[in-house]
């Protein structure tokens, strides 16, 4: 499977399209902040669902109004969507820093947070996509 943060810029749309074209059997899992669930709710319902607020430390996931084209594409390409909490993203940021010397912003750590959330053994290789720009000053895990 592949975990990828879902932001308003359609990163998962491009990644999922490429993955499915190359390896159709790969399971693609989208990850969204629980405090900004518009894409999660849109994926679940198959139509654009907006939220009043996007309350999350993950700036890259703070979407209140998904685009219809992205909702359609993500629904078609993404096999599952999961939500991660603020604490789970902070824990993933700390783990990445302590175990791998990777400084990841909350949106980038969301995929690892989802991986940590998934209990049980994985019978196939799993890739957690860690993407993003930077960690804003003062944003410590």
XYZ file of C-alpha atoms in Angstrom:
141
model
C 0.000 0.000 0.000
C 0.946 3.624 -0.245
C 0.037 6.387 2.191
C 0.026 9.936 0.875
C -1.074 13.202 2.447
C -4.093 14.757 0.752
C -3.858 18.500 0.232
C -5.759 20.962 -1.910
C -3.048 20.953 -4.561
C -3.818 17.464 -5.794
C -0.464 15.845 -4.954
C -2.200 12.552 -4.257
C -4.041 12.825 -7.568
C -0.797 12.851 -9.535
C 0.939 10.275 -7.363
C -2.027 7.904 -7.407
C -2.453 8.239 -11.182
C 1.209 7.377 -11.746
C 1.151 4.478 -9.277
C -2.056 2.984 -10.690
C -0.771 3.322 -14.268
C 2.437 1.469 -13.401
C 1.057 -0.990 -10.851
C -2.772 -1.151 -10.849
C -2.841 -3.614 -7.943
C -1.083 -1.236 -5.515
C -3.438 -0.025 -2.794
C -3.336 3.773 -2.412
C -4.394 5.216 0.941
C -5.067 8.943 1.303
C -4.371 10.618 4.636
C -6.128 13.700 5.950
C -5.999 15.650 9.203
C -9.012 14.891 11.407
C -9.385 18.636 12.031
C -9.694 19.300 8.288
C -11.826 16.425 6.976
C -13.296 17.970 3.806
C -11.429 15.656 1.414
C -12.115 12.636 3.623
C -15.840 13.418 3.703
C -15.850 14.171 -0.025
C -14.158 10.842 -0.793
C -16.658 9.016 1.409
C -19.715 10.631 -0.194
C -18.447 10.888 -3.773
C -19.226 14.598 -4.012
C -17.652 17.856 -2.851
C -18.219 18.333 0.876
C -17.007 21.597 2.373
C -16.250 22.327 6.021
C -16.540 25.610 7.908
C -13.034 25.327 9.320
C -9.771 23.480 8.846
C -8.392 23.291 12.364
C -5.001 21.610 12.102
C -1.283 22.258 12.588
C -0.816 20.665 9.152
C -0.929 23.719 6.894
C -0.593 21.499 3.825
C -3.791 19.635 4.768
C -5.877 22.634 5.842
C -8.461 22.487 3.065
C -12.102 23.488 3.577
C -13.275 23.415 -0.049
C -11.995 20.610 -2.291
C -12.107 21.108 -6.045
C -14.614 18.930 -7.870
C -11.982 17.647 -10.319
C -9.769 16.515 -7.436
C -12.665 14.870 -5.612
C -13.624 12.909 -8.752
C -10.012 11.869 -9.444
C -9.202 10.983 -5.848
C -12.400 8.949 -5.526
C -11.438 7.037 -8.672
C -7.760 6.499 -7.839
C -7.583 6.234 -4.058
C -8.608 2.952 -2.435
C -9.023 4.185 1.114
C -8.938 7.415 3.115
C -7.940 7.721 6.764
C -7.896 10.535 9.298
C -5.030 11.280 11.680
C -5.126 13.437 14.799
C -2.875 16.337 15.709
C -1.160 14.204 18.378
C -0.604 11.371 15.889
C 1.073 13.801 13.454
C 3.243 15.233 16.249
C 4.247 11.714 17.316
C 5.140 10.864 13.704
C 7.215 14.066 13.410
C 9.126 13.132 16.580
C 9.657 9.558 15.387
C 10.965 10.676 11.984
C 13.349 13.110 13.672
C 14.630 10.703 16.327
C 14.897 7.529 14.260
C 15.684 8.821 10.768
C 16.971 12.401 11.223
C 14.128 13.543 8.962
C 12.629 16.937 9.760
C 9.073 16.702 8.464
C 6.266 19.233 8.622
C 2.964 17.936 10.069
C 1.361 17.375 6.637
C 4.391 15.364 5.538
C 4.369 13.306 8.735
C 0.663 12.500 8.281
C 1.451 9.468 6.123
C 3.698 8.027 8.836
C 1.018 8.815 11.425
C -1.440 6.738 9.391
C 1.083 3.920 9.145
C 1.571 3.929 12.931
C -2.222 3.890 13.350
C -2.583 0.740 11.255
C -2.357 -2.243 13.559
C -1.226 -5.694 12.532
C 1.467 -6.931 10.207
C 1.653 -5.830 6.607
C 1.915 -8.754 4.217
C 3.273 -6.517 1.457
C 5.786 -3.672 1.334
C 4.387 -0.306 2.429
C 5.552 3.109 1.259
C 4.758 6.251 3.268
C 5.172 9.342 1.109
C 6.795 12.181 3.072
C 6.389 15.372 1.068
C 6.334 19.041 1.943
C 8.273 22.257 2.082
C 9.465 23.035 5.550
C 8.624 23.405 9.215
C 7.651 26.952 10.098
C 9.741 28.552 12.864
C 8.133 27.982 16.247
C 6.273 24.874 15.073
C 7.832 22.230 17.257
C 6.399 18.740 17.579
